[in-house]
XYZ file of C-alpha atoms in Angstrom:
404
model
C 75.017 132.325 64.366
C 78.129 132.995 66.321
C 77.266 129.346 67.553
C 77.835 128.267 63.390
C 80.822 129.952 63.263
C 82.282 129.037 66.698
C 81.440 125.254 65.549
C 83.221 125.970 62.203
C 86.365 126.886 63.654
C 88.937 124.389 63.250
C 90.853 125.077 65.799
C 88.410 125.406 68.473
C 86.673 122.255 67.030
C 90.108 120.078 67.118
C 90.542 121.510 70.956
C 86.832 119.908 72.091
C 87.869 116.718 70.354
C 90.829 116.233 71.584
C 89.515 116.906 74.626
C 87.359 114.235 74.641
C 89.430 111.974 73.357
C 91.742 112.012 75.977
C 88.659 111.044 78.417
C 89.293 107.466 80.482
C 87.509 104.711 79.784
C 87.548 103.711 76.139
C 84.082 102.556 75.769
C 82.599 106.085 77.293
C 85.482 107.987 74.665
C 84.588 105.933 71.708
C 80.674 106.222 72.456
C 81.252 110.078 73.123
C 83.611 110.610 69.810
C 80.545 108.928 67.676
C 78.112 111.323 69.025
C 80.434 114.427 67.817
C 80.320 112.986 64.269
C 77.141 113.817 64.017
C 77.416 117.971 64.959
C 79.562 119.276 61.691
C 81.789 118.265 59.148
C 84.557 119.643 61.117
C 83.089 117.493 64.153
C 82.649 114.945 62.436
C 86.412 114.817 60.162
C 88.153 115.075 63.583
C 85.736 113.034 65.812
C 86.740 109.989 62.680
C 90.935 110.647 63.359
C 90.851 110.123 66.547
C 88.188 106.853 66.950
C 90.761 105.300 64.181
C 93.670 106.292 65.871
C 93.664 103.587 68.355
C 92.076 100.501 68.322
C 91.321 98.142 71.156
C 89.600 95.937 69.364
C 89.429 94.293 65.804
C 85.716 94.995 65.188
C 85.698 98.266 62.894
C 88.133 96.472 60.436
C 85.858 93.261 60.289
C 83.135 95.707 59.457
C 85.018 97.380 56.364
C 85.811 93.244 55.536
C 82.125 93.181 55.488
C 82.113 95.610 52.803
C 84.496 94.209 50.490
C 83.044 92.049 47.901
C 84.763 88.559 46.519
C 86.627 89.526 43.335
C 84.664 88.403 40.356
C 87.805 88.680 38.243
C 91.586 88.743 38.619
C 93.136 91.885 39.454
C 95.981 91.302 36.884
C 93.519 91.382 34.225
C 93.536 95.086 34.669
C 89.309 94.966 34.760
C 88.359 96.521 38.082
C 84.636 97.757 38.494
C 83.553 101.272 39.767
C 82.119 99.855 43.053
C 85.007 97.471 43.567
C 87.451 100.452 43.502
C 85.038 102.675 45.730
C 85.233 100.115 48.200
C 88.733 100.002 48.351
C 89.257 103.213 48.755
C 86.914 103.765 51.353
C 88.636 100.401 53.093
C 92.524 102.583 52.812
C 91.093 105.251 53.884
C 90.217 103.864 57.380
C 93.244 101.424 57.837
C 95.117 104.663 57.234
C 94.087 106.020 60.206
C 95.135 103.636 62.702
C 97.999 103.889 64.418
C 97.848 102.095 67.234
C 96.414 98.661 68.059
C 96.387 97.159 71.513
C 95.567 93.865 73.336
C 93.633 92.854 70.227
C 93.318 89.566 71.574
C 90.843 90.263 74.335
C 87.927 89.865 72.328
C 89.136 87.212 70.065
C 85.893 85.514 70.162
C 85.137 87.429 67.337
C 88.191 85.665 65.232
C 87.031 82.191 66.495
C 84.669 82.271 62.890
C 86.722 80.721 60.510
C 84.943 83.133 57.804
C 86.173 85.912 60.304
C 89.798 84.730 59.855
C 89.396 84.230 55.762
C 87.670 87.600 55.645
C 91.081 88.835 56.920
C 93.548 86.651 54.645
C 91.418 87.792 51.453
C 91.411 91.122 52.211
C 95.362 91.004 53.000
C 95.572 88.803 49.467
C 93.649 91.673 46.976
C 95.646 94.150 49.124
C 98.562 92.896 48.019
C 97.875 92.169 44.228
C 96.382 95.982 44.110
C 100.158 96.802 45.862
C 97.995 98.468 48.691
C 99.752 99.084 52.087
C 96.031 98.849 54.323
C 98.323 99.902 57.397
C 100.409 102.172 56.457
C 100.313 104.524 60.478
C 100.629 101.650 61.958
C 103.006 102.320 64.870
C 102.007 100.175 67.904
C 100.932 97.308 67.340
C 99.153 94.622 70.406
C 98.927 90.597 70.329
C 97.120 89.149 67.639
C 94.914 86.443 68.079
C 96.913 83.173 67.560
C 94.901 82.217 64.750
C 95.147 85.046 62.525
C 98.612 85.156 60.502
C 100.282 88.759 61.836
C 102.786 89.165 58.798
C 100.435 91.896 57.384
C 100.414 93.946 60.382
C 104.131 94.146 60.863
C 104.718 97.320 59.366
C 108.114 98.967 58.848
C 106.285 101.885 60.544
C 105.730 100.094 63.804
C 107.830 101.334 66.856
C 106.125 99.186 69.759
C 105.561 95.365 69.084
C 103.784 93.097 71.629
C 104.747 89.224 70.025
C 102.911 86.486 71.941
C 101.427 82.969 70.259
C 101.898 84.565 66.591
C 102.384 82.025 63.861
C 103.636 82.328 60.382
C 100.906 80.971 57.939
C 103.556 81.075 54.552
C 106.468 78.485 55.163
C 107.434 79.080 52.339
C 108.639 82.509 53.124
C 108.908 83.011 56.517
C 110.800 85.853 56.956
C 108.478 87.949 54.802
C 106.509 88.729 58.547
C 109.883 90.158 59.724
C 111.146 91.599 56.997
C 109.618 95.206 57.330
C 110.747 95.463 61.237
C 114.266 94.037 60.639
C 115.077 96.593 57.597
C 113.462 99.500 59.208
C 114.924 101.555 62.169
C 111.627 102.444 63.955
C 111.448 99.884 66.408
C 111.898 101.124 69.922
C 109.783 98.772 71.906
C 109.966 94.861 72.090
C 107.649 92.792 74.251
C 107.991 89.103 74.177
C 105.254 86.970 76.048
C 104.960 82.903 76.892
C 105.273 80.534 73.696
C 106.050 83.767 70.939
C 107.681 81.975 67.600
C 110.935 81.581 67.221
C 111.805 83.345 64.509
C 109.900 85.845 65.263
C 111.678 86.339 68.624
C 114.978 85.284 67.684
C 114.488 87.976 64.712
C 113.586 91.168 66.709
C 115.780 90.814 69.842
C 118.819 91.776 68.497
C 117.424 94.772 66.610
C 119.470 97.511 67.176
C 117.457 100.220 67.531
C 115.620 99.232 70.993
C 116.126 101.053 73.892
C 112.797 98.850 76.019
C 112.793 95.443 76.050
C 110.742 93.206 77.769
C 110.885 89.470 78.575
C 107.890 87.579 80.129
C 109.071 83.995 78.734
C 111.380 82.594 81.605
C 112.223 79.745 78.958
C 114.616 81.982 76.879
C 115.904 83.922 79.597
C 118.947 82.693 79.404
C 123.070 83.873 80.167
C 123.359 83.308 77.022
C 120.814 85.510 75.787
C 121.829 89.002 78.371
C 125.303 88.543 76.951
C 124.147 89.051 73.313
C 121.604 91.931 74.108
C 125.017 93.943 75.955
C 125.194 94.831 71.898
C 121.897 96.633 71.782
C 123.178 100.613 71.903
C 120.867 102.240 72.415
C 118.913 99.604 75.739
C 117.508 102.226 78.355
C 115.281 99.448 79.963
C 114.999 95.934 80.576
C 111.994 93.683 82.080
C 113.163 89.979 83.073
C 111.394 86.979 83.660
C 114.085 84.143 85.421
C 113.304 81.173 86.181
C 116.807 79.034 85.718
C 120.037 79.452 86.581
C 122.703 81.979 84.483
C 125.559 80.601 85.130
C 127.345 77.853 87.690
C 127.273 79.198 91.405
C 131.386 79.501 90.541
C 131.350 81.368 87.386
C 132.401 84.937 87.594
C 130.261 86.667 85.031
C 129.888 91.139 84.259
C 127.287 92.223 82.423
C 127.883 95.348 80.551
C 124.813 97.967 79.454
C 126.565 101.187 78.420
C 122.781 102.795 78.573
C 120.671 101.181 80.644
C 119.114 103.295 83.658
C 115.803 100.966 84.185
C 115.765 96.794 85.229
C 112.717 95.227 86.278
C 113.451 91.034 87.164
C 111.083 88.599 88.586
C 112.138 85.034 89.744
C 113.232 83.595 92.480
C 115.507 84.560 95.045
C 118.781 82.504 94.494
C 117.754 83.472 90.436
C 117.715 86.591 91.697
C 121.063 86.464 93.767
C 122.395 85.158 90.421
C 121.769 88.126 88.336
C 123.221 90.671 90.960
C 126.672 88.965 91.185
C 127.035 89.963 87.475
C 127.065 93.758 88.666
C 124.710 95.121 85.579
C 125.256 98.754 86.208
C 124.474 101.640 85.563
C 121.208 101.646 87.006
C 118.616 104.473 87.768
C 115.556 102.623 88.781
C 115.377 99.069 90.173
C 112.657 96.629 90.354
C 112.800 93.257 92.299
C 109.658 91.002 92.661
C 111.141 88.599 94.991
C 109.683 84.695 95.074
C 110.671 83.938 98.572
C 110.336 79.490 99.326
C 108.700 77.965 101.868
C 111.271 77.373 105.320
C 113.697 74.432 105.264
C 116.204 73.530 107.923
C 119.080 75.980 106.543
C 117.470 79.014 104.525
C 114.322 80.513 106.129
C 111.933 82.753 104.043
C 113.993 85.917 106.011
C 117.421 84.372 105.529
C 116.134 84.207 101.575
C 115.415 88.006 101.791
C 118.600 88.967 103.213
C 120.825 87.133 101.209
C 119.340 89.387 97.615
C 119.524 92.662 99.081
C 122.754 91.809 100.800
C 123.801 90.859 97.013
C 123.401 94.014 95.518
C 126.387 95.730 94.277
C 127.100 98.679 96.725
C 128.424 100.725 93.674
C 125.029 100.156 91.699
C 122.832 101.052 94.882
C 124.615 104.471 94.859
C 123.253 105.508 91.285
C 119.699 104.301 92.069
C 117.146 106.932 92.150
C 114.249 104.707 92.472
C 113.841 101.186 94.183
C 111.668 99.082 93.879
C 111.228 96.044 96.522
C 107.748 93.439 95.959
C 108.458 90.084 97.943
C 106.586 86.999 97.681
C 106.046 83.425 98.790
C 106.402 83.384 102.196
C 104.231 81.384 104.913
C 101.082 83.409 105.443
C 102.735 86.730 103.745
C 104.680 86.916 106.676
C 108.689 85.967 107.758
C 108.208 83.777 110.566
C 110.154 81.267 112.271
C 113.317 83.569 111.777
C 115.868 84.736 114.879
C 117.456 86.265 112.508
C 116.857 91.076 113.394
C 114.564 91.789 111.018
C 116.330 95.380 110.802
C 120.015 94.396 109.252
C 117.461 93.163 106.106
C 117.449 97.011 105.942
C 120.660 97.245 105.856
C 121.787 97.360 101.828
C 119.345 100.272 101.513
C 121.554 103.238 103.388
C 124.116 102.764 100.288
C 121.152 104.497 98.074
C 122.562 107.875 98.560
C 121.101 109.111 95.492
C 117.105 107.948 96.076
C 114.384 109.611 95.796
C 111.080 106.704 95.221
C 111.133 103.862 97.466
C 108.528 101.301 97.521
C 108.923 98.407 100.059
C 106.084 95.634 99.494
C 107.169 92.785 101.960
C 105.999 90.645 104.120
C 107.991 91.458 107.065
C 105.726 93.202 109.895
C 105.939 96.820 109.893
C 105.674 97.002 113.710
C 108.566 94.934 113.574
C 110.932 97.216 111.444
C 109.189 100.441 112.126
C 112.468 101.980 114.913
C 115.074 100.573 112.358
C 113.024 101.732 109.022
C 113.133 105.127 110.282
C 116.552 105.589 110.813
C 117.206 103.909 107.146
C 114.811 106.755 105.812
C 117.088 109.370 108.113
C 120.160 108.004 105.999
C 118.461 108.892 102.784
C 119.069 112.502 102.158
C 117.500 113.086 98.651
C 114.048 110.067 99.422
C 111.127 112.089 98.552
C 108.730 109.582 98.859
C 107.885 106.194 100.796
C 105.537 103.536 100.079
C 104.977 100.129 102.490
C 102.993 97.468 102.186
C 102.782 95.031 104.438
C 100.759 92.843 107.578
C 101.622 96.062 109.803
C 98.769 97.383 108.178
C 96.802 93.728 107.356
C 98.097 93.929 104.144
C 96.465 95.610 102.242
C 96.567 99.321 102.753
C 99.678 101.815 101.894
C 101.386 104.019 103.483
C 103.090 107.072 101.629
C 105.933 109.065 103.660
C 106.845 112.451 102.068
C 109.259 114.329 103.809
C 108.875 118.358 104.112
């Protein structure tokens, strides 16, 4: 009797199911949640909500599609049988529970069948005819299979959106896909992958509500783009992959992002120097993924790295709280053939007077810079955490430093 009372206490049931839902590992988590649905009606309701809240596969949606019969009569005729009405009620019951759909292209093989794509498109068409919103509570959307029209998923409620190889299947009304997002005030995070359609990319990248922007397509990361997104009033985090010259070497360009706090940039050393010359500030967190090039007559990998760090604006460095440096591409992972003193490379870091977290993943042997590294650390009064990864420890281990 006592056990029954406990299992029917909605507060206790909610807490138990919530703990299960927080389990790491989606597969194990969902199996446990499914088991919870068989305990009692209270457990079933709570578990179902968590199961459908976040989907990492489109399989559950496909199962719903199988339950939707083809319309035998036009919806516009106003003739609808009870079975069809009940089926649609069941479909919307579950699709309305979906808040997050991440990386749904991982199992794109499910969509390899044209029949699956046709089933989805049919579901969307009938829902539109019936004035039904299939995904009214969708907040976060990952990449969709490239053979699927994403327009029905681009709801105005979305806050986080990843766009890759989407395409819009309705050439007569191409802007219908993005209108719900551009007209809403909910979009906060936008991730642009390689080969993202021009329409989606250009329509969404300047949405004024954006707070975080990731541009992984180096072909569109131009000076014009950076100058354009300066107008975003809420942009606080920016991640870029740079693969082209931003400006003429003698052209002086200044970029000002008033609220920008986090900048993550990946590119070759020469391209990063160009970006650093723009004097982006203010910043609290900076991550640089620096690609060194093979040794040449004039510029060795060690010199390339030193030049990138030397172009970091002292004013910007003074405001940093977190600095991450990841260096790749030197010969065998080690800077060799350099007559330059290794410790000179780290000199700019001494300007980071407010730094409390520092990560160094460099091809410089930690033995070669160990003495100067200690000197650098001692000049950073607020440093609390240090990660070092380099060939001094076979390039695989990380040494953590936490001062007393």
